[in-house]
mmCIF file of N, CA and C in Angstrom:
data_model
loop_
_atom_site.group_PDB
_atom_site.id
_atom_site.type_symbol
_atom_site.label_atom_id
_atom_site.label_comp_id
_atom_site.label_asym_id
_atom_site.label_seq_id
_atom_site.Cartn_x
_atom_site.Cartn_y
_atom_site.Cartn_z
ATOM 1 N N GLN Q 1 11.716 16.075 2.472
ATOM 2 C CA GLN Q 1 10.265 15.601 2.675
ATOM 3 C C GLN Q 1 10.074 14.622 1.648
ATOM 4 N N VAL Q 2 9.015 13.752 2.319
ATOM 5 C CA VAL Q 2 8.807 12.890 1.601
ATOM 6 C C VAL Q 2 7.590 12.977 0.763
ATOM 7 N N GLN Q 3 7.315 12.831 -0.341
ATOM 8 C CA GLN Q 3 6.187 13.043 -1.482
ATOM 9 C C GLN Q 3 5.948 11.792 -2.043
ATOM 10 N N LEU Q 4 4.762 10.934 -1.730
ATOM 11 C CA LEU Q 4 4.668 9.652 -2.253
ATOM 12 C C LEU Q 4 3.136 10.121 -3.124
ATOM 13 N N VAL Q 5 3.522 9.324 -4.335
ATOM 14 C CA VAL Q 5 2.754 9.132 -5.657
ATOM 15 C C VAL Q 5 2.588 7.757 -6.014
ATOM 16 N N GLU Q 6 1.272 7.481 -6.014
ATOM 17 C CA GLU Q 6 0.545 6.167 -6.265
ATOM 18 C C GLU Q 6 -0.009 6.431 -7.785
ATOM 19 N N SER Q 7 0.469 5.206 -8.542
ATOM 20 C CA SER Q 7 -0.224 4.920 -10.049
ATOM 21 C C SER Q 7 -0.667 3.559 -10.065
ATOM 22 N N GLY Q 8 -1.088 3.410 -11.081
ATOM 23 C CA GLY Q 8 -1.723 1.852 -11.476
ATOM 24 C C GLY Q 8 -3.138 1.517 -11.167
ATOM 25 N N GLY Q 9 -3.886 2.377 -10.748
ATOM 26 C CA GLY Q 9 -5.145 1.854 -10.343
ATOM 27 C C GLY Q 9 -6.182 1.945 -11.745
ATOM 28 N N GLY Q 10 -7.338 1.579 -11.457
ATOM 29 C CA GLY Q 10 -8.292 1.335 -12.723
ATOM 30 C C GLY Q 10 -9.242 0.398 -12.701
ATOM 31 N N LEU Q 11 -9.886 0.096 -13.638
ATOM 32 C CA LEU Q 11 -10.985 -0.742 -13.437
ATOM 33 C C LEU Q 11 -10.948 -2.136 -14.086
ATOM 34 N N VAL Q 12 -11.240 -3.246 -13.226
ATOM 35 C CA VAL Q 12 -10.951 -4.241 -13.743
ATOM 36 C C VAL Q 12 -11.952 -5.522 -13.347
ATOM 37 N N GLN Q 13 -12.099 -6.747 -14.017
ATOM 38 C CA GLN Q 13 -13.315 -7.605 -13.558
ATOM 39 C C GLN Q 13 -12.898 -8.482 -12.758
ATOM 40 N N ALA Q 14 -13.837 -8.811 -11.975
ATOM 41 C CA ALA Q 14 -13.615 -10.059 -10.955
ATOM 42 C C ALA Q 14 -12.638 -11.048 -11.266
ATOM 43 N N GLY Q 15 -11.603 -11.426 -10.420
ATOM 44 C CA GLY Q 15 -10.855 -12.291 -11.016
ATOM 45 C C GLY Q 15 -9.321 -11.619 -11.742
ATOM 46 N N GLY Q 16 -9.463 -10.551 -12.155
ATOM 47 C CA GLY Q 16 -8.462 -10.204 -12.715
ATOM 48 C C GLY Q 16 -7.648 -9.316 -11.985
ATOM 49 N N SER Q 17 -6.260 -8.785 -12.272
ATOM 50 C CA SER Q 17 -5.184 -8.101 -11.856
ATOM 51 C C SER Q 17 -4.834 -6.999 -12.115
ATOM 52 N N LEU Q 18 -3.938 -6.267 -11.086
ATOM 53 C CA LEU Q 18 -3.821 -4.548 -11.216
ATOM 54 C C LEU Q 18 -2.594 -4.883 -10.640
ATOM 55 N N ARG Q 19 -1.602 -3.716 -10.751
ATOM 56 C CA ARG Q 19 -0.387 -3.601 -10.114
ATOM 57 C C ARG Q 19 -0.275 -2.061 -9.933
ATOM 58 N N LEU Q 20 -0.112 -1.890 -8.503
ATOM 59 C CA LEU Q 20 -0.114 -0.639 -8.086
ATOM 60 C C LEU Q 20 1.343 -0.121 -7.652
ATOM 61 N N SER Q 21 1.775 1.181 -7.694
ATOM 62 C CA SER Q 21 3.095 1.575 -7.581
ATOM 63 C C SER Q 21 2.993 2.646 -6.520
ATOM 64 N N CYS Q 22 4.045 2.950 -5.545
ATOM 65 C CA CYS Q 22 3.929 4.069 -4.836
ATOM 66 C C CYS Q 22 5.737 4.459 -5.031
ATOM 67 N N ALA Q 23 5.660 5.362 -5.352
ATOM 68 C CA ALA Q 23 6.790 6.005 -5.816
ATOM 69 C C ALA Q 23 7.500 7.617 -4.878
ATOM 70 N N ASP Q 24 8.667 7.647 -4.377
ATOM 71 C CA ASP Q 24 9.114 8.815 -3.833
ATOM 72 C C ASP Q 24 10.573 9.252 -4.507
ATOM 73 N N SER Q 25 10.477 10.662 -4.685
ATOM 74 C CA SER Q 25 11.777 10.779 -5.012
ATOM 75 C C SER Q 25 13.056 11.291 -4.016
ATOM 76 N N GLY Q 26 12.410 11.301 -2.945
ATOM 77 C CA GLY Q 26 13.674 11.612 -1.807
ATOM 78 C C GLY Q 26 14.340 10.563 -1.155
ATOM 79 N N PRO Q 27 15.531 10.977 -0.451
ATOM 80 C CA PRO Q 27 16.583 9.943 -0.386
ATOM 81 C C PRO Q 27 16.142 8.755 0.689
ATOM 82 N N THR Q 28 15.215 9.384 1.697
ATOM 83 C CA THR Q 28 14.933 8.574 2.814
ATOM 84 C C THR Q 28 13.829 7.494 2.731
ATOM 85 N N PHE Q 29 13.069 7.477 1.755
ATOM 86 C CA PHE Q 29 11.904 6.728 1.442
ATOM 87 C C PHE Q 29 12.332 5.068 1.827
ATOM 88 N N SER Q 30 13.178 4.861 1.182
ATOM 89 C CA SER Q 30 13.817 3.398 1.241
ATOM 90 C C SER Q 30 14.149 2.939 2.677
ATOM 91 N N SER Q 31 14.246 4.052 3.668
ATOM 92 C CA SER Q 31 14.581 3.575 4.912
ATOM 93 C C SER Q 31 13.221 3.571 6.122
ATOM 94 N N TYR Q 32 12.157 3.923 5.112
ATOM 95 C CA TYR Q 32 11.039 4.087 5.931
ATOM 96 C C TYR Q 32 10.476 2.613 5.677
ATOM 97 N N ALA Q 33 9.392 2.105 6.996
ATOM 98 C CA ALA Q 33 8.154 1.281 6.472
ATOM 99 C C ALA Q 33 7.167 1.952 5.832
ATOM 100 N N THR Q 34 6.631 1.027 4.799
ATOM 101 C CA THR Q 34 5.621 1.661 3.914
ATOM 102 C C THR Q 34 4.536 0.579 3.911
ATOM 103 N N ALA Q 35 3.354 1.042 3.644
ATOM 104 C CA ALA Q 35 1.886 0.127 3.809
ATOM 105 C C ALA Q 35 1.045 0.758 2.748
ATOM 106 N N TRP Q 36 0.192 -0.145 2.237
ATOM 107 C CA TRP Q 36 -0.962 0.349 1.329
ATOM 108 C C TRP Q 36 -2.029 0.025 2.521
ATOM 109 N N PHE Q 37 -3.005 1.122 2.413
ATOM 110 C CA PHE Q 37 -4.294 1.208 2.902
ATOM 111 C C PHE Q 37 -5.340 1.295 2.073
ATOM 112 N N ARG Q 38 -6.749 1.170 2.243
ATOM 113 C CA ARG Q 38 -7.780 1.161 1.253
ATOM 114 C C ARG Q 38 -9.053 1.882 2.295
ATOM 115 N N GLN Q 39 -9.674 2.646 1.387
ATOM 116 C CA GLN Q 39 -10.888 3.209 1.921
ATOM 117 C C GLN Q 39 -11.938 3.150 0.990
ATOM 118 N N ALA Q 40 -13.186 2.434 1.343
ATOM 119 C CA ALA Q 40 -14.427 2.187 0.571
ATOM 120 C C ALA Q 40 -15.198 3.184 0.812
ATOM 121 N N PRO Q 41 -16.248 3.882 -0.008
ATOM 122 C CA PRO Q 41 -16.992 4.789 0.489
ATOM 123 C C PRO Q 41 -18.011 4.252 1.631
ATOM 124 N N GLY Q 42 -17.800 5.171 2.469
ATOM 125 C CA GLY Q 42 -18.863 5.032 4.050
ATOM 126 C C GLY Q 42 -18.127 4.058 4.788
ATOM 127 N N LYS Q 43 -16.811 3.875 4.454
ATOM 128 C CA LYS Q 43 -16.192 2.959 5.626
ATOM 129 C C LYS Q 43 -14.867 3.344 6.161
ATOM 130 N N GLU Q 44 -14.226 3.182 6.979
ATOM 131 C CA GLU Q 44 -12.895 3.612 7.629
ATOM 132 C C GLU Q 44 -11.941 2.847 6.661
ATOM 133 N N ARG Q 45 -10.700 3.809 6.846
ATOM 134 C CA ARG Q 45 -9.481 3.521 6.052
ATOM 135 C C ARG Q 45 -8.947 2.280 6.883
ATOM 136 N N GLU Q 46 -8.833 1.102 5.879
ATOM 137 C CA GLU Q 46 -8.484 -0.032 6.485
ATOM 138 C C GLU Q 46 -6.731 -0.316 5.782
ATOM 139 N N PHE Q 47 -6.143 -1.067 6.776
ATOM 140 C CA PHE Q 47 -4.755 -1.595 6.527
ATOM 141 C C PHE Q 47 -4.837 -2.578 5.527
ATOM 142 N N VAL Q 48 -4.131 -2.816 4.586
ATOM 143 C CA VAL Q 48 -4.040 -3.808 3.464
ATOM 144 C C VAL Q 48 -2.764 -4.624 3.650
ATOM 145 N N VAL Q 49 -1.671 -3.961 3.306
ATOM 146 C CA VAL Q 49 -0.282 -4.694 3.856
ATOM 147 C C VAL Q 49 0.965 -3.948 3.954
ATOM 148 N N GLY Q 50 1.826 -4.183 4.674
ATOM 149 C CA GLY Q 50 2.722 -3.350 5.020
ATOM 150 C C GLY Q 50 4.142 -4.036 4.643
ATOM 151 N N ILE Q 51 5.302 -3.371 4.603
ATOM 152 C CA ILE Q 51 6.894 -4.077 4.223
ATOM 153 C C ILE Q 51 7.637 -2.998 4.910
ATOM 154 N N ASP Q 52 8.829 -3.770 5.675
ATOM 155 C CA ASP Q 52 9.441 -2.842 6.024
ATOM 156 C C ASP Q 52 10.590 -1.933 5.513
ATOM 157 N N TRP Q 53 11.630 -1.517 6.242
ATOM 158 C CA TRP Q 53 12.350 -0.835 5.156
ATOM 159 C C TRP Q 53 13.350 -1.853 4.345
ATOM 160 N N SER Q 54 13.726 -2.639 4.749
ATOM 161 C CA SER Q 54 14.576 -3.646 4.158
ATOM 162 C C SER Q 54 14.060 -4.319 3.139
ATOM 163 N N GLY Q 55 12.572 -4.520 3.251
ATOM 164 C CA GLY Q 55 11.746 -5.383 2.282
ATOM 165 C C GLY Q 55 11.882 -6.930 2.626
ATOM 166 N N GLY Q 56 12.375 -7.102 3.833
ATOM 167 C CA GLY Q 56 12.516 -8.349 4.206
ATOM 168 C C GLY Q 56 11.405 -9.084 5.099
ATOM 169 N N SER Q 57 10.606 -8.211 5.477
ATOM 170 C CA SER Q 57 9.649 -8.323 6.373
ATOM 171 C C SER Q 57 8.227 -7.628 5.935
ATOM 172 N N THR Q 58 7.146 -8.556 5.720
ATOM 173 C CA THR Q 58 5.998 -8.079 5.383
ATOM 174 C C THR Q 58 5.040 -8.504 6.320
ATOM 175 N N TYR Q 59 3.652 -7.798 6.096
ATOM 176 C CA TYR Q 59 2.601 -8.102 6.953
ATOM 177 C C TYR Q 59 1.191 -7.955 6.106
ATOM 178 N N TYR Q 60 0.287 -8.804 5.954
ATOM 179 C CA TYR Q 60 -0.507 -8.853 5.331
ATOM 180 C C TYR Q 60 -2.073 -8.731 6.140
ATOM 181 N N GLY Q 61 -3.162 -7.868 5.648
ATOM 182 C CA GLY Q 61 -4.324 -8.104 6.064
ATOM 183 C C GLY Q 61 -5.024 -9.224 5.691
ATOM 184 N N VAL Q 62 -6.015 -9.826 6.542
ATOM 185 C CA VAL Q 62 -6.433 -11.115 6.474
ATOM 186 C C VAL Q 62 -7.420 -11.260 5.224
ATOM 187 N N SER Q 63 -7.738 -10.215 4.600
ATOM 188 C CA SER Q 63 -8.729 -10.351 3.395
ATOM 189 C C SER Q 63 -7.930 -10.270 2.418
ATOM 190 N N VAL Q 64 -6.717 -9.749 2.197
ATOM 191 C CA VAL Q 64 -5.869 -9.882 1.029
ATOM 192 C C VAL Q 64 -4.965 -11.188 1.068
ATOM 193 N N LYS Q 65 -4.790 -11.578 2.068
ATOM 194 C CA LYS Q 65 -3.469 -12.714 2.397
ATOM 195 C C LYS Q 65 -3.428 -13.721 1.332
ATOM 196 N N GLY Q 66 -2.619 -14.083 0.260
ATOM 197 C CA GLY Q 66 -2.804 -15.077 -0.608
ATOM 198 C C GLY Q 66 -3.163 -14.551 -1.748
ATOM 199 N N ARG Q 67 -3.596 -13.092 -2.031
ATOM 200 C CA ARG Q 67 -3.848 -12.709 -3.309
ATOM 201 C C ARG Q 67 -3.002 -11.413 -3.440
ATOM 202 N N PHE Q 68 -2.748 -10.553 -2.705
ATOM 203 C CA PHE Q 68 -1.756 -9.525 -2.769
ATOM 204 C C PHE Q 68 -0.429 -9.822 -2.597
ATOM 205 N N THR Q 69 0.566 -9.271 -3.289
ATOM 206 C CA THR Q 69 1.962 -8.985 -2.659
ATOM 207 C C THR Q 69 2.513 -7.831 -2.803
ATOM 208 N N ILE Q 70 3.375 -7.369 -1.875
ATOM 209 C CA ILE Q 70 3.931 -6.296 -1.856
ATOM 210 C C ILE Q 70 5.465 -6.591 -2.124
ATOM 211 N N SER Q 71 5.943 -5.550 -2.710
ATOM 212 C CA SER Q 71 7.506 -5.563 -2.642
ATOM 213 C C SER Q 71 8.182 -4.148 -2.757
ATOM 214 N N ARG Q 72 9.617 -4.407 -2.767
ATOM 215 C CA ARG Q 72 10.309 -2.909 -2.488
ATOM 216 C C ARG Q 72 11.230 -2.994 -3.719
ATOM 217 N N ASP Q 73 11.245 -2.063 -4.336
ATOM 218 C CA ASP Q 73 12.297 -1.781 -5.609
ATOM 219 C C ASP Q 73 13.092 -0.670 -5.515
ATOM 220 N N PHE Q 74 14.370 -1.085 -4.903
ATOM 221 C CA PHE Q 74 15.138 -0.010 -4.151
ATOM 222 C C PHE Q 74 15.760 0.585 -5.566
ATOM 223 N N THR Q 75 16.029 0.224 -6.615
ATOM 224 C CA THR Q 75 16.456 0.640 -8.034
ATOM 225 C C THR Q 75 15.673 1.927 -8.556
ATOM 226 N N VAL Q 76 14.383 1.929 -8.170
ATOM 227 C CA VAL Q 76 13.612 3.042 -8.298
ATOM 228 C C VAL Q 76 12.863 3.825 -7.290
ATOM 229 N N ASN Q 77 13.195 3.171 -6.227
ATOM 230 C CA ASN Q 77 12.665 3.892 -5.093
ATOM 231 C C ASN Q 77 11.420 3.721 -4.878
ATOM 232 N N ALA Q 78 10.514 2.581 -4.968
ATOM 233 C CA ALA Q 78 9.277 2.448 -4.942
ATOM 234 C C ALA Q 78 8.847 1.252 -4.345
ATOM 235 N N VAL Q 79 7.627 1.182 -4.020
ATOM 236 C CA VAL Q 79 6.887 -0.069 -3.588
ATOM 237 C C VAL Q 79 5.778 -0.258 -4.414
ATOM 238 N N ALA Q 80 5.831 -1.566 -4.812
ATOM 239 C CA ALA Q 80 4.609 -1.907 -5.635
ATOM 240 C C ALA Q 80 3.589 -3.058 -4.897
ATOM 241 N N LEU Q 81 2.463 -3.005 -5.345
ATOM 242 C CA LEU Q 81 1.447 -4.137 -4.840
ATOM 243 C C LEU Q 81 0.399 -4.668 -5.848
ATOM 244 N N GLN Q 82 0.859 -6.038 -6.084
ATOM 245 C CA GLN Q 82 0.932 -6.667 -7.004
ATOM 246 C C GLN Q 82 -0.871 -7.370 -6.539
ATOM 247 N N MET Q 83 -2.091 -7.221 -7.194
ATOM 248 C CA MET Q 83 -3.219 -7.364 -6.653
ATOM 249 C C MET Q 83 -3.656 -8.798 -7.801
ATOM 250 N N ASN Q 84 -4.103 -9.790 -7.220
ATOM 251 C CA ASN Q 84 -4.514 -10.763 -8.106
ATOM 252 C C ASN Q 84 -5.715 -11.470 -7.426
ATOM 253 N N SER Q 85 -6.213 -12.038 -8.364
ATOM 254 C CA SER Q 85 -7.926 -12.510 -7.690
ATOM 255 C C SER Q 85 -8.647 -11.478 -7.502
ATOM 256 N N LEU Q 86 -8.715 -10.581 -8.133
ATOM 257 C CA LEU Q 86 -9.569 -9.353 -7.062
ATOM 258 C C LEU Q 86 -11.165 -9.482 -7.387
ATOM 259 N N LYS Q 87 -11.664 -8.935 -6.037
ATOM 260 C CA LYS Q 87 -13.039 -9.048 -5.916
ATOM 261 C C LYS Q 87 -13.706 -7.876 -6.122
ATOM 262 N N PRO Q 88 -15.091 -7.971 -5.974
ATOM 263 C CA PRO Q 88 -15.520 -6.583 -5.844
ATOM 264 C C PRO Q 88 -15.793 -5.967 -4.767
ATOM 265 N N GLU Q 89 -15.513 -6.319 -3.669
ATOM 266 C CA GLU Q 89 -15.249 -5.974 -2.348
ATOM 267 C C GLU Q 89 -13.839 -5.603 -2.272
ATOM 268 N N ASP Q 90 -12.942 -5.480 -3.054
ATOM 269 C CA ASP Q 90 -11.707 -4.915 -2.936
ATOM 270 C C ASP Q 90 -11.745 -3.537 -3.763
ATOM 271 N N THR Q 91 -12.891 -3.133 -4.107
ATOM 272 C CA THR Q 91 -13.067 -1.926 -4.645
ATOM 273 C C THR Q 91 -12.871 -0.729 -3.802
ATOM 274 N N ALA Q 92 -12.144 0.418 -3.787
ATOM 275 C CA ALA Q 92 -12.023 1.177 -2.981
ATOM 276 C C ALA Q 92 -10.651 2.407 -3.668
ATOM 277 N N VAL Q 93 -10.550 3.200 -2.808
ATOM 278 C CA VAL Q 93 -9.521 4.106 -3.220
ATOM 279 C C VAL Q 93 -8.105 3.490 -2.355
ATOM 280 N N TYR Q 94 -6.904 3.313 -2.890
ATOM 281 C CA TYR Q 94 -5.907 2.701 -2.095
ATOM 282 C C TYR Q 94 -4.724 4.107 -2.168
ATOM 283 N N PHE Q 95 -4.146 3.688 -0.842
ATOM 284 C CA PHE Q 95 -3.515 4.800 -0.409
ATOM 285 C C PHE Q 95 -2.015 4.287 -0.045
ATOM 286 N N CYS Q 96 -0.866 4.816 -0.355
ATOM 287 C CA CYS Q 96 0.352 4.216 0.101
ATOM 288 C C CYS Q 96 0.627 5.469 1.390
ATOM 289 N N ALA Q 97 1.335 4.789 2.325
ATOM 290 C CA ALA Q 97 1.794 5.536 3.332
ATOM 291 C C ALA Q 97 2.996 5.149 4.294
ATOM 292 N N ALA Q 98 3.960 5.804 4.616
ATOM 293 C CA ALA Q 98 5.306 5.763 5.073
ATOM 294 C C ALA Q 98 5.282 6.239 6.726
ATOM 295 N N ARG Q 99 5.941 5.763 6.946
ATOM 296 C CA ARG Q 99 6.258 6.169 8.394
ATOM 297 C C ARG Q 99 7.849 6.238 8.873
ATOM 298 N N ARG Q 100 8.202 6.901 9.908
ATOM 299 C CA ARG Q 100 9.594 7.430 9.970
ATOM 300 C C ARG Q 100 10.436 6.646 10.757
ATOM 301 N N THR Q 101 9.953 5.426 10.817
ATOM 302 C CA THR Q 101 10.456 4.172 11.523
ATOM 303 C C THR Q 101 10.722 3.191 10.394
ATOM 304 N N ARG Q 102 11.502 1.861 11.020
ATOM 305 C CA ARG Q 102 11.405 0.901 9.878
ATOM 306 C C ARG Q 102 10.814 -0.126 10.140
ATOM 307 N N LEU Q 103 9.691 -0.252 11.122
ATOM 308 C CA LEU Q 103 8.984 -1.419 11.257
ATOM 309 C C LEU Q 103 7.132 -0.960 11.085
ATOM 310 N N ILE Q 104 7.013 -2.182 10.507
ATOM 311 C CA ILE Q 104 5.429 -2.031 10.017
ATOM 312 C C ILE Q 104 4.441 -2.154 11.099
ATOM 313 N N VAL Q 105 3.371 -1.457 10.911
ATOM 314 C CA VAL Q 105 2.273 -1.218 12.071
ATOM 315 C C VAL Q 105 1.033 -1.085 11.161
ATOM 316 N N ALA Q 106 -0.157 -1.492 11.798
ATOM 317 C CA ALA Q 106 -1.397 -1.743 11.125
ATOM 318 C C ALA Q 106 -2.016 -0.261 11.346
ATOM 319 N N ASP Q 107 -1.649 0.318 12.307
ATOM 320 C CA ASP Q 107 -2.595 1.212 12.676
ATOM 321 C C ASP Q 107 -2.521 2.868 11.748
ATOM 322 N N VAL Q 108 -3.537 3.043 11.233
ATOM 323 C CA VAL Q 108 -3.543 4.193 10.371
ATOM 324 C C VAL Q 108 -2.673 5.469 10.862
ATOM 325 N N SER Q 109 -3.075 5.980 12.386
ATOM 326 C CA SER Q 109 -2.768 6.919 12.722
ATOM 327 C C SER Q 109 -1.352 7.119 13.108
ATOM 328 N N ARG Q 110 -0.253 5.948 12.648
ATOM 329 C CA ARG Q 110 1.193 5.850 12.999
ATOM 330 C C ARG Q 110 2.037 6.028 11.717
ATOM 331 N N TYR Q 111 1.146 6.688 10.681
ATOM 332 C CA TYR Q 111 1.868 6.949 9.388
ATOM 333 C C TYR Q 111 2.102 8.309 9.046
ATOM 334 N N ASP Q 112 3.169 8.768 8.714
ATOM 335 C CA ASP Q 112 3.544 10.272 8.851
ATOM 336 C C ASP Q 112 3.219 10.673 7.522
ATOM 337 N N TYR Q 113 3.127 10.174 6.341
ATOM 338 C CA TYR Q 113 3.418 10.700 4.949
ATOM 339 C C TYR Q 113 2.248 9.681 4.271
ATOM 340 N N TRP Q 114 1.330 10.505 3.741
ATOM 341 C CA TRP Q 114 0.371 9.733 2.502
ATOM 342 C C TRP Q 114 0.649 10.165 1.353
ATOM 343 N N GLY Q 115 -0.015 9.363 0.299
ATOM 344 C CA GLY Q 115 -0.159 9.781 -1.094
ATOM 345 C C GLY Q 115 -1.611 10.176 -1.508
ATOM 346 N N GLN Q 116 -1.983 10.447 -2.328
ATOM 347 C CA GLN Q 116 -3.064 11.256 -2.583
ATOM 348 C C GLN Q 116 -4.054 10.225 -3.198
ATOM 349 N N GLY Q 117 -3.951 9.126 -3.225
ATOM 350 C CA GLY Q 117 -4.772 7.736 -3.579
ATOM 351 C C GLY Q 117 -4.936 7.592 -5.008
ATOM 352 N N THR Q 118 -5.185 6.203 -5.311
ATOM 353 C CA THR Q 118 -5.469 5.961 -6.484
ATOM 354 C C THR Q 118 -6.850 4.827 -6.466
ATOM 355 N N GLN Q 119 -8.041 5.088 -7.313
ATOM 356 C CA GLN Q 119 -9.036 4.390 -7.470
ATOM 357 C C GLN Q 119 -8.688 2.924 -8.065
ATOM 358 N N VAL Q 120 -9.348 1.893 -7.351
ATOM 359 C CA VAL Q 120 -9.197 0.724 -7.677
ATOM 360 C C VAL Q 120 -10.845 0.293 -7.678
ATOM 361 N N THR Q 121 -11.432 -0.200 -8.901
ATOM 362 C CA THR Q 121 -12.512 -0.680 -9.048
ATOM 363 C C THR Q 121 -12.867 -1.946 -9.710
ATOM 364 N N VAL Q 122 -13.497 -2.811 -9.083
ATOM 365 C CA VAL Q 122 -13.468 -4.492 -9.522
ATOM 366 C C VAL Q 122 -15.223 -4.446 -9.858
ATOM 367 N N SER Q 123 -15.463 -4.767 -11.039
ATOM 368 C CA SER Q 123 -16.824 -5.130 -11.476
ATOM 369 C C SER Q 123 -16.958 -6.787 -11.318
ATOM 370 N N SER Q 124 -18.331 -6.859 -10.757
ATOM 371 C CA SER Q 124 -18.865 -8.371 -10.894
ATOM 372 C C SER Q 124 -19.109 -8.895 -12.531
#
């Protein structure tokens, strides 16, 4: 069973950086496509970025391209999200999600496992 645990959220000023991590102790996580979504108050959950099972293919949402970087660390069975040049509009709860296939999709309904979420707040 996959159990995703996010960490690394917090409060940062605009222009600053944060690094989120999504970890799972199960043996199959590294064979799943993984993505980060975010949800701001009163808004729908939004695709941020995804990475395929190998770490060799990534797909970024338009609003974060060039500022965020996703990577997979097989040594600790985790996926990291480096967020730079943060803006107040990046404020949201960030969720890690995994799907039981190897390919990335941006559709929230096609992910099988979800973490509990971590709050990211960017002050102006």
